[in-house]
Amino acid sequence: MNESTAQEPDVTVSDLTKLYGTRPAVQDVSFRIGKGVTALLGPNGAGKSTIIRCISGLIDWNQGDITVGGVNCRIDPQLARSKIGYLPERAAFPNDLRVTTYLEYAAHMKKVPRAERADAVEVALDHLDLKPVAKRLVGNLSKGYRQRVGLAQALVGKPPVLVLDEPLAGIDPLHIWDFRDVLASYASEHTILLSTHMIPEARILCDRVLVVSEGRLVYDGSLIAAEFSGKVARRWRIGVLGPTLEELRSQVSAVGASIIYQAGSRTSNNLVIDAEDPQSVGDLVQLTIDQGWSVAHLEPLTDLIGAAFERAGLTPDEPAPR
């Protein structure tokens, strides 16, 4: 869904390096993304916002290339920026403008043809459910509605690429649900790159994540593919009806897994098991069926994003060293 093989990807970053003075904020980062939602994930200070700002054309970089929609951002930055809808982490809004007026101004700045501006604003208002507040001053809106206005501004003109920097930070759960729906709908035909340190949101919205640590890309892949890659220990929750705990423990041991938590009655067992090889989980299910027992539920619990941080020597909440 995220990386197109049939056409040129919408965003290509090659060997990107950005220095602040002598300190490298981003080092040799490369990735290609196409339609869908891709999360740029990492602890505070890891380099996410720097990558976002380079792609969006807000800052220059020292080495490497960035293309958006096939346009080289260094050779033709204005054309490249015209293909991007951008929402910064701390968006500054004109508090004295009404929502509709602000979006009309955004359409003008994006060079949306005059005859199409009214429709472009109407579509953005509709997507973000802003029509009830369309005539209100932006400065009088709540944090959640201001973020809606910011995302509506990014959507005006239907740019092929959305670049969003921490778009869900500080938003109440009701607005987050709406944001998810809007992003999922837009991603069906467009490319979205969002930076976040909110791991649950990345897991819900994205099937691909780019994990950044100390300015380097330490993990790039599909969550689904990684879950069955066998590269990290897997933790699973399984419920089995029929065997005693002793009988089930014997079967778990036979497939090379181990029980780290157990609960239930004499013949209804809920376990959390560790299994290095995903095949051993399949073997356990087959053994359970062969014995005439029933598998009530089976689900993976391994935090693959956390595992990627661990491989980089960090925890998800730990800031990257400077």
Short mmCIF file of N, CA and C in Angstrom, two decimals, residues 17-178:
data_model
loop_
_atom_site.label_atom_id
_atom_site.label_comp_id
_atom_site.label_asym_id
_atom_site.label_seq_id
_atom_site.Cartn_x
_atom_site.Cartn_y
_atom_site.Cartn_z
N THR A 17 21.83 14.30 4.61
CA THR A 17 22.62 14.69 5.77
C THR A 17 22.40 16.17 6.04
N LYS A 18 22.09 16.49 7.30
CA LYS A 18 21.89 17.87 7.72
C LYS A 18 22.68 18.13 8.99
N LEU A 19 23.52 19.17 8.96
CA LEU A 19 24.32 19.56 10.12
C LEU A 19 23.79 20.86 10.70
N TYR A 20 23.78 20.95 12.02
CA TYR A 20 23.58 22.21 12.72
C TYR A 20 24.92 22.58 13.33
N GLY A 21 25.63 23.47 12.66
CA GLY A 21 27.01 23.72 13.07
C GLY A 21 27.85 22.52 12.69
N THR A 22 28.44 21.89 13.70
CA THR A 22 29.21 20.66 13.46
C THR A 22 28.44 19.43 13.90
N ARG A 23 27.26 19.64 14.48
CA ARG A 23 26.50 18.49 14.99
C ARG A 23 25.60 17.93 13.89
N PRO A 24 25.72 16.65 13.58
CA PRO A 24 24.83 16.04 12.57
C PRO A 24 23.45 15.77 13.17
N ALA A 25 22.43 16.42 12.62
CA ALA A 25 21.06 16.17 13.05
C ALA A 25 20.46 15.00 12.28
N VAL A 26 20.87 14.84 11.01
CA VAL A 26 20.43 13.74 10.16
C VAL A 26 21.66 13.23 9.41
N GLN A 27 21.81 11.89 9.37
CA GLN A 27 23.00 11.32 8.76
C GLN A 27 22.63 10.22 7.77
N ASP A 28 22.91 10.45 6.49
CA ASP A 28 22.80 9.42 5.44
C ASP A 28 21.45 8.70 5.45
N VAL A 29 20.37 9.44 5.54
CA VAL A 29 19.03 8.85 5.56
C VAL A 29 18.51 8.69 4.13
N SER A 30 18.02 7.50 3.81
CA SER A 30 17.46 7.23 2.49
C SER A 30 16.16 6.43 2.63
N PHE A 31 15.14 6.82 1.88
CA PHE A 31 13.90 6.03 1.82
C PHE A 31 13.08 6.52 0.63
N ARG A 32 12.12 5.70 0.20
CA ARG A 32 11.20 6.00 -0.90
C ARG A 32 9.80 5.64 -0.44
N ILE A 33 8.87 6.55 -0.61
CA ILE A 33 7.49 6.26 -0.20
C ILE A 33 6.52 6.65 -1.31
N GLY A 34 5.43 5.88 -1.39
CA GLY A 34 4.36 6.14 -2.32
C GLY A 34 3.04 6.26 -1.60
N LYS A 35 1.95 5.96 -2.27
CA LYS A 35 0.62 6.18 -1.71
C LYS A 35 0.42 5.39 -0.41
N GLY A 36 -0.32 6.01 0.51
CA GLY A 36 -0.56 5.43 1.81
C GLY A 36 -0.02 6.32 2.91
N VAL A 37 -0.08 5.83 4.14
CA VAL A 37 0.42 6.58 5.29
C VAL A 37 1.69 5.91 5.80
N THR A 38 2.76 6.68 5.85
CA THR A 38 4.02 6.21 6.41
C THR A 38 4.35 7.07 7.62
N ALA A 39 4.70 6.43 8.72
CA ALA A 39 5.06 7.16 9.94
C ALA A 39 6.57 7.30 10.03
N LEU A 40 7.00 8.49 10.39
CA LEU A 40 8.39 8.76 10.73
C LEU A 40 8.44 8.81 12.24
N LEU A 41 8.98 7.78 12.84
CA LEU A 41 8.85 7.54 14.27
C LEU A 41 10.20 7.65 14.96
N GLY A 42 10.21 8.22 16.16
CA GLY A 42 11.45 8.29 16.91
C GLY A 42 11.28 9.13 18.15
N PRO A 43 12.22 9.02 19.09
CA PRO A 43 12.16 9.82 20.31
C PRO A 43 12.41 11.28 20.01
N ASN A 44 12.10 12.15 20.97
CA ASN A 44 12.35 13.57 20.78
C ASN A 44 13.84 13.80 20.55
N GLY A 45 14.16 14.62 19.55
CA GLY A 45 15.55 14.92 19.25
C GLY A 45 16.21 13.93 18.32
N ALA A 46 15.42 13.00 17.76
CA ALA A 46 16.01 11.96 16.91
C ALA A 46 16.30 12.44 15.50
N GLY A 47 15.65 13.54 15.08
CA GLY A 47 15.86 14.05 13.72
C GLY A 47 14.62 14.05 12.86
N LYS A 48 13.46 13.67 13.42
CA LYS A 48 12.23 13.58 12.63
C LYS A 48 11.85 14.93 12.02
N SER A 49 11.78 15.96 12.85
CA SER A 49 11.35 17.26 12.36
C SER A 49 12.33 17.84 11.36
N THR A 50 13.61 17.56 11.52
CA THR A 50 14.60 18.04 10.55
C THR A 50 14.35 17.41 9.18
N ILE A 51 14.08 16.11 9.16
CA ILE A 51 13.77 15.43 7.89
C ILE A 51 12.52 16.02 7.27
N ILE A 52 11.49 16.23 8.09
CA ILE A 52 10.23 16.82 7.61
C ILE A 52 10.47 18.19 7.00
N ARG A 53 11.26 19.02 7.66
CA ARG A 53 11.50 20.38 7.19
C ARG A 53 12.33 20.41 5.92
N CYS A 54 13.25 19.47 5.80
CA CYS A 54 14.03 19.38 4.56
C CYS A 54 13.12 19.01 3.39
N ILE A 55 12.27 18.00 3.58
CA ILE A 55 11.36 17.58 2.51
C ILE A 55 10.41 18.71 2.13
N SER A 56 9.95 19.46 3.13
CA SER A 56 8.98 20.53 2.89
C SER A 56 9.61 21.79 2.33
N GLY A 57 10.93 21.82 2.24
CA GLY A 57 11.61 22.98 1.66
C GLY A 57 11.78 24.13 2.61
N LEU A 58 11.62 23.90 3.92
CA LEU A 58 11.75 24.97 4.89
C LEU A 58 13.20 25.25 5.25
N ILE A 59 14.05 24.24 5.16
CA ILE A 59 15.47 24.41 5.46
C ILE A 59 16.29 23.70 4.40
N ASP A 60 17.51 24.15 4.21
CA ASP A 60 18.42 23.50 3.29
C ASP A 60 19.15 22.38 4.01
N TRP A 61 19.85 21.54 3.26
CA TRP A 61 20.59 20.43 3.84
C TRP A 61 21.99 20.41 3.25
N ASN A 62 22.85 19.61 3.86
CA ASN A 62 24.26 19.63 3.48
C ASN A 62 24.59 18.66 2.36
N GLN A 63 24.02 17.46 2.41
CA GLN A 63 24.32 16.45 1.40
C GLN A 63 23.06 15.67 1.09
N GLY A 64 23.04 15.05 -0.10
CA GLY A 64 21.94 14.19 -0.49
C GLY A 64 20.95 14.87 -1.41
N ASP A 65 19.95 14.11 -1.83
CA ASP A 65 18.92 14.60 -2.75
C ASP A 65 17.53 14.26 -2.23
N ILE A 66 16.58 15.13 -2.55
CA ILE A 66 15.18 14.90 -2.23
C ILE A 66 14.37 15.21 -3.49
N THR A 67 13.49 14.30 -3.87
CA THR A 67 12.56 14.56 -4.96
C THR A 67 11.14 14.35 -4.47
N VAL A 68 10.25 15.21 -4.93
CA VAL A 68 8.82 15.10 -4.61
C VAL A 68 8.05 15.11 -5.91
N GLY A 69 7.32 14.05 -6.17
CA GLY A 69 6.57 13.95 -7.43
C GLY A 69 7.48 14.02 -8.64
N GLY A 70 8.69 13.49 -8.51
CA GLY A 70 9.63 13.50 -9.62
C GLY A 70 10.40 14.80 -9.78
N VAL A 71 10.14 15.79 -8.92
CA VAL A 71 10.81 17.09 -9.00
C VAL A 71 11.93 17.16 -7.98
N ASN A 72 13.13 17.50 -8.40
CA ASN A 72 14.26 17.64 -7.49
C ASN A 72 14.08 18.91 -6.66
N CYS A 73 14.06 18.74 -5.35
CA CYS A 73 13.75 19.86 -4.46
C CYS A 73 14.84 20.92 -4.44
N ARG A 74 16.06 20.55 -4.78
CA ARG A 74 17.13 21.54 -4.79
C ARG A 74 17.15 22.31 -6.11
N ILE A 75 16.83 21.63 -7.21
CA ILE A 75 16.86 22.27 -8.53
C ILE A 75 15.64 23.17 -8.73
N ASP A 76 14.45 22.70 -8.33
CA ASP A 76 13.23 23.49 -8.51
C ASP A 76 12.40 23.44 -7.23
N PRO A 77 12.86 24.12 -6.18
CA PRO A 77 12.18 24.02 -4.88
C PRO A 77 10.74 24.53 -4.91
N GLN A 78 10.46 25.56 -5.70
CA GLN A 78 9.10 26.11 -5.73
C GLN A 78 8.11 25.11 -6.31
N LEU A 79 8.48 24.44 -7.40
CA LEU A 79 7.60 23.45 -8.00
C LEU A 79 7.42 22.25 -7.06
N ALA A 80 8.50 21.85 -6.40
CA ALA A 80 8.41 20.73 -5.46
C ALA A 80 7.47 21.06 -4.31
N ARG A 81 7.58 22.29 -3.77
CA ARG A 81 6.72 22.69 -2.65
C ARG A 81 5.25 22.74 -3.07
N SER A 82 4.99 23.03 -4.34
CA SER A 82 3.60 23.11 -4.80
C SER A 82 2.91 21.75 -4.77
N LYS A 83 3.67 20.70 -4.66
CA LYS A 83 3.12 19.34 -4.63
C LYS A 83 2.89 18.85 -3.20
N ILE A 84 3.18 19.69 -2.20
CA ILE A 84 3.13 19.29 -0.80
C ILE A 84 2.10 20.10 -0.03
N GLY A 85 1.28 19.40 0.76
CA GLY A 85 0.47 20.05 1.77
C GLY A 85 1.16 19.83 3.10
N TYR A 86 1.46 20.91 3.83
CA TYR A 86 2.32 20.82 5.01
C TYR A 86 1.61 21.34 6.25
N LEU A 87 1.74 20.58 7.35
CA LEU A 87 1.23 21.02 8.65
C LEU A 87 2.38 20.92 9.64
N PRO A 88 2.90 22.06 10.12
CA PRO A 88 4.00 22.02 11.08
C PRO A 88 3.53 21.59 12.46
N GLU A 89 4.50 21.25 13.31
CA GLU A 89 4.16 20.81 14.67
C GLU A 89 3.50 21.94 15.45
N ARG A 90 4.02 23.12 15.33
CA ARG A 90 3.46 24.28 16.04
C ARG A 90 2.98 25.29 14.99
N ALA A 91 1.79 25.03 14.49
CA ALA A 91 1.26 25.89 13.44
C ALA A 91 0.84 27.24 14.02
N ALA A 92 1.20 28.31 13.33
CA ALA A 92 0.80 29.66 13.73
C ALA A 92 -0.40 30.07 12.88
N PHE A 93 -1.48 30.41 13.55
CA PHE A 93 -2.71 30.76 12.83
C PHE A 93 -2.99 32.26 12.96
N PRO A 94 -3.57 32.86 11.92
CA PRO A 94 -3.99 34.27 12.01
C PRO A 94 -5.28 34.36 12.82
N ASN A 95 -5.16 34.70 14.09
CA ASN A 95 -6.31 34.64 14.99
C ASN A 95 -7.45 35.56 14.61
N ASP A 96 -7.15 36.61 13.83
CA ASP A 96 -8.19 37.58 13.50
C ASP A 96 -8.91 37.27 12.19
N LEU A 97 -8.57 36.14 11.56
CA LEU A 97 -9.27 35.72 10.34
C LEU A 97 -10.31 34.67 10.66
N ARG A 98 -11.39 34.67 9.91
CA ARG A 98 -12.38 33.61 10.04
C ARG A 98 -11.89 32.39 9.28
N VAL A 99 -12.40 31.22 9.66
CA VAL A 99 -11.91 29.96 9.12
C VAL A 99 -11.96 29.97 7.59
N THR A 100 -13.10 30.33 7.02
CA THR A 100 -13.24 30.33 5.57
C THR A 100 -12.26 31.30 4.91
N THR A 101 -12.11 32.48 5.49
CA THR A 101 -11.18 33.48 4.94
C THR A 101 -9.76 32.96 4.95
N TYR A 102 -9.37 32.31 6.05
CA TYR A 102 -8.02 31.76 6.15
C TYR A 102 -7.79 30.69 5.09
N LEU A 103 -8.75 29.82 4.87
CA LEU A 103 -8.60 28.77 3.87
C LEU A 103 -8.59 29.35 2.46
N GLU A 104 -9.36 30.41 2.23
CA GLU A 104 -9.32 31.08 0.93
C GLU A 104 -7.93 31.68 0.69
N TYR A 105 -7.36 32.25 1.75
CA TYR A 105 -6.00 32.80 1.65
C TYR A 105 -4.99 31.69 1.35
N ALA A 106 -5.16 30.52 2.03
CA ALA A 106 -4.27 29.38 1.78
C ALA A 106 -4.38 28.93 0.33
N ALA A 107 -5.59 28.88 -0.20
CA ALA A 107 -5.79 28.48 -1.60
C ALA A 107 -5.11 29.47 -2.54
N HIS A 108 -5.20 30.75 -2.22
CA HIS A 108 -4.54 31.77 -3.03
C HIS A 108 -3.02 31.59 -3.02
N MET A 109 -2.45 31.37 -1.83
CA MET A 109 -1.00 31.20 -1.70
C MET A 109 -0.52 29.94 -2.41
N LYS A 110 -1.38 28.92 -2.49
CA LYS A 110 -1.03 27.68 -3.17
C LYS A 110 -1.26 27.77 -4.68
N LYS A 111 -1.69 28.96 -5.12
CA LYS A 111 -1.93 29.20 -6.55
C LYS A 111 -3.03 28.30 -7.12
N VAL A 112 -4.03 27.99 -6.28
CA VAL A 112 -5.22 27.33 -6.80
C VAL A 112 -5.93 28.33 -7.71
N PRO A 113 -6.27 27.94 -8.96
CA PRO A 113 -6.93 28.88 -9.87
C PRO A 113 -8.14 29.54 -9.24
N ARG A 114 -8.30 30.83 -9.50
CA ARG A 114 -9.38 31.60 -8.87
C ARG A 114 -10.75 30.93 -9.02
N ALA A 115 -11.03 30.39 -10.19
CA ALA A 115 -12.34 29.79 -10.44
C ALA A 115 -12.56 28.52 -9.63
N GLU A 116 -11.46 27.93 -9.10
CA GLU A 116 -11.55 26.67 -8.36
C GLU A 116 -11.42 26.84 -6.85
N ARG A 117 -11.12 28.06 -6.39
CA ARG A 117 -10.83 28.26 -4.97
C ARG A 117 -12.03 27.98 -4.07
N ALA A 118 -13.19 28.45 -4.46
CA ALA A 118 -14.37 28.26 -3.61
C ALA A 118 -14.66 26.78 -3.42
N ASP A 119 -14.57 26.01 -4.50
CA ASP A 119 -14.80 24.57 -4.39
C ASP A 119 -13.72 23.90 -3.55
N ALA A 120 -12.46 24.34 -3.72
CA ALA A 120 -11.35 23.76 -2.96
C ALA A 120 -11.54 23.99 -1.46
N VAL A 121 -11.98 25.19 -1.10
CA VAL A 121 -12.23 25.50 0.32
C VAL A 121 -13.42 24.70 0.83
N GLU A 122 -14.46 24.58 0.02
CA GLU A 122 -15.65 23.83 0.42
C GLU A 122 -15.31 22.37 0.70
N VAL A 123 -14.48 21.77 -0.15
CA VAL A 123 -14.07 20.38 0.03
C VAL A 123 -13.28 20.22 1.32
N ALA A 124 -12.35 21.15 1.58
CA ALA A 124 -11.54 21.07 2.80
C ALA A 124 -12.40 21.22 4.05
N LEU A 125 -13.35 22.16 4.02
CA LEU A 125 -14.27 22.33 5.15
C LEU A 125 -15.07 21.07 5.40
N ASP A 126 -15.52 20.45 4.32
CA ASP A 126 -16.34 19.25 4.44
C ASP A 126 -15.54 18.07 4.99
N HIS A 127 -14.31 17.88 4.48
CA HIS A 127 -13.47 16.77 4.93
C HIS A 127 -13.17 16.83 6.42
N LEU A 128 -12.96 18.03 6.92
CA LEU A 128 -12.58 18.19 8.34
C LEU A 128 -13.76 18.56 9.23
N ASP A 129 -14.98 18.49 8.69
CA ASP A 129 -16.20 18.79 9.46
C ASP A 129 -16.10 20.17 10.11
N LEU A 130 -15.67 21.16 9.31
CA LEU A 130 -15.47 22.52 9.82
C LEU A 130 -16.61 23.47 9.46
N LYS A 131 -17.60 23.00 8.73
CA LYS A 131 -18.67 23.91 8.32
C LYS A 131 -19.40 24.56 9.50
N PRO A 132 -19.60 23.85 10.62
CA PRO A 132 -20.26 24.52 11.75
C PRO A 132 -19.47 25.70 12.33
N VAL A 133 -18.15 25.74 12.09
CA VAL A 133 -17.35 26.84 12.64
C VAL A 133 -16.72 27.68 11.53
N ALA A 134 -17.21 27.54 10.31
CA ALA A 134 -16.58 28.19 9.15
C ALA A 134 -16.54 29.71 9.28
N LYS A 135 -17.50 30.31 9.96
CA LYS A 135 -17.55 31.77 10.08
C LYS A 135 -16.94 32.29 11.38
N ARG A 136 -16.42 31.39 12.19
CA ARG A 136 -15.82 31.82 13.46
C ARG A 136 -14.38 32.25 13.27
N LEU A 137 -13.89 33.11 14.18
CA LEU A 137 -12.50 33.51 14.16
C LEU A 137 -11.62 32.33 14.56
N VAL A 138 -10.53 32.13 13.84
CA VAL A 138 -9.63 31.01 14.15
C VAL A 138 -9.12 31.12 15.58
N GLY A 139 -8.85 32.33 16.04
CA GLY A 139 -8.31 32.52 17.39
C GLY A 139 -9.26 32.13 18.49
N ASN A 140 -10.54 31.99 18.21
CA ASN A 140 -11.53 31.62 19.23
C ASN A 140 -11.82 30.12 19.27
N LEU A 141 -11.13 29.36 18.43
CA LEU A 141 -11.38 27.92 18.37
C LEU A 141 -10.55 27.17 19.40
N SER A 142 -11.00 25.98 19.74
CA SER A 142 -10.25 25.11 20.65
C SER A 142 -9.01 24.57 19.94
N LYS A 143 -8.12 23.97 20.71
CA LYS A 143 -6.90 23.37 20.15
C LYS A 143 -7.24 22.34 19.08
N GLY A 144 -8.24 21.49 19.36
CA GLY A 144 -8.61 20.47 18.40
C GLY A 144 -9.12 21.05 17.10
N TYR A 145 -9.95 22.09 17.19
CA TYR A 145 -10.47 22.69 15.96
C TYR A 145 -9.41 23.48 15.21
N ARG A 146 -8.45 24.08 15.93
CA ARG A 146 -7.35 24.75 15.23
C ARG A 146 -6.52 23.74 14.45
N GLN A 147 -6.32 22.55 15.04
CA GLN A 147 -5.60 21.52 14.31
C GLN A 147 -6.38 21.06 13.08
N ARG A 148 -7.70 21.03 13.20
CA ARG A 148 -8.53 20.70 12.04
C ARG A 148 -8.35 21.75 10.94
N VAL A 149 -8.30 23.01 11.35
CA VAL A 149 -8.09 24.09 10.38
C VAL A 149 -6.72 23.94 9.73
N GLY A 150 -5.71 23.59 10.53
CA GLY A 150 -4.38 23.40 9.99
C GLY A 150 -4.34 22.27 8.97
N LEU A 151 -5.01 21.17 9.27
CA LEU A 151 -5.04 20.05 8.33
C LEU A 151 -5.86 20.41 7.09
N ALA A 152 -6.94 21.17 7.28
CA ALA A 152 -7.73 21.62 6.13
C ALA A 152 -6.88 22.48 5.21
N GLN A 153 -6.06 23.37 5.79
CA GLN A 153 -5.14 24.19 4.99
C GLN A 153 -4.20 23.32 4.19
N ALA A 154 -3.70 22.22 4.81
CA ALA A 154 -2.78 21.32 4.10
C ALA A 154 -3.49 20.60 2.95
N LEU A 155 -4.79 20.34 3.13
CA LEU A 155 -5.55 19.59 2.13
C LEU A 155 -6.05 20.45 0.97
N VAL A 156 -6.09 21.77 1.16
CA VAL A 156 -6.61 22.64 0.11
C VAL A 156 -5.84 22.43 -1.19
N GLY A 157 -6.59 22.21 -2.26
CA GLY A 157 -5.97 21.97 -3.56
C GLY A 157 -5.61 20.53 -3.82
N LYS A 158 -5.87 19.64 -2.87
CA LYS A 158 -5.58 18.21 -3.00
C LYS A 158 -4.15 17.93 -3.48
N PRO A 159 -3.14 18.36 -2.72
CA PRO A 159 -1.76 18.09 -3.13
C PRO A 159 -1.49 16.59 -3.12
N PRO A 160 -0.61 16.10 -3.99
CA PRO A 160 -0.33 14.66 -4.02
C PRO A 160 0.38 14.13 -2.78
N VAL A 161 1.04 15.04 -2.04
CA VAL A 161 1.81 14.62 -0.86
C VAL A 161 1.40 15.48 0.33
N LEU A 162 1.10 14.82 1.46
CA LEU A 162 0.89 15.52 2.73
C LEU A 162 2.08 15.22 3.63
N VAL A 163 2.64 16.26 4.24
CA VAL A 163 3.73 16.11 5.18
C VAL A 163 3.27 16.74 6.49
N LEU A 164 3.13 15.92 7.53
CA LEU A 164 2.53 16.36 8.79
C LEU A 164 3.50 16.11 9.94
N ASP A 165 3.79 17.15 10.69
CA ASP A 165 4.74 17.06 11.80
C ASP A 165 3.98 17.03 13.11
N GLU A 166 3.94 15.86 13.77
CA GLU A 166 3.24 15.66 15.04
C GLU A 166 1.80 16.19 14.95
N PRO A 167 1.01 15.73 14.00
CA PRO A 167 -0.33 16.30 13.81
C PRO A 167 -1.32 15.97 14.92
N LEU A 168 -1.04 14.93 15.72
CA LEU A 168 -2.00 14.49 16.72
C LEU A 168 -1.61 14.89 18.15
N ALA A 169 -0.50 15.62 18.30
CA ALA A 169 -0.03 15.99 19.63
C ALA A 169 -1.02 16.94 20.30
N GLY A 170 -1.43 16.57 21.53
CA GLY A 170 -2.30 17.44 22.31
C GLY A 170 -3.75 17.46 21.88
N ILE A 171 -4.14 16.51 21.02
CA ILE A 171 -5.53 16.49 20.52
C ILE A 171 -6.36 15.54 21.38
N ASP A 172 -7.59 15.91 21.67
CA ASP A 172 -8.45 15.04 22.47
C ASP A 172 -8.90 13.83 21.65
N PRO A 173 -9.30 12.75 22.31
CA PRO A 173 -9.62 11.50 21.60
C PRO A 173 -10.68 11.64 20.51
N LEU A 174 -11.68 12.50 20.71
CA LEU A 174 -12.73 12.67 19.70
C LEU A 174 -12.14 13.20 18.40
N HIS A 175 -11.27 14.20 18.50
CA HIS A 175 -10.65 14.77 17.30
C HIS A 175 -9.68 13.76 16.67
N ILE A 176 -8.99 12.96 17.49
CA ILE A 176 -8.06 11.97 16.95
C ILE A 176 -8.79 10.97 16.07
N TRP A 177 -9.96 10.52 16.51
CA TRP A 177 -10.74 9.58 15.70
C TRP A 177 -11.07 10.20 14.34
N ASP A 178 -11.48 11.46 14.34
CA ASP A 178 -11.81 12.14 13.08
C ASP A 178 -10.58 12.28 12.20
#
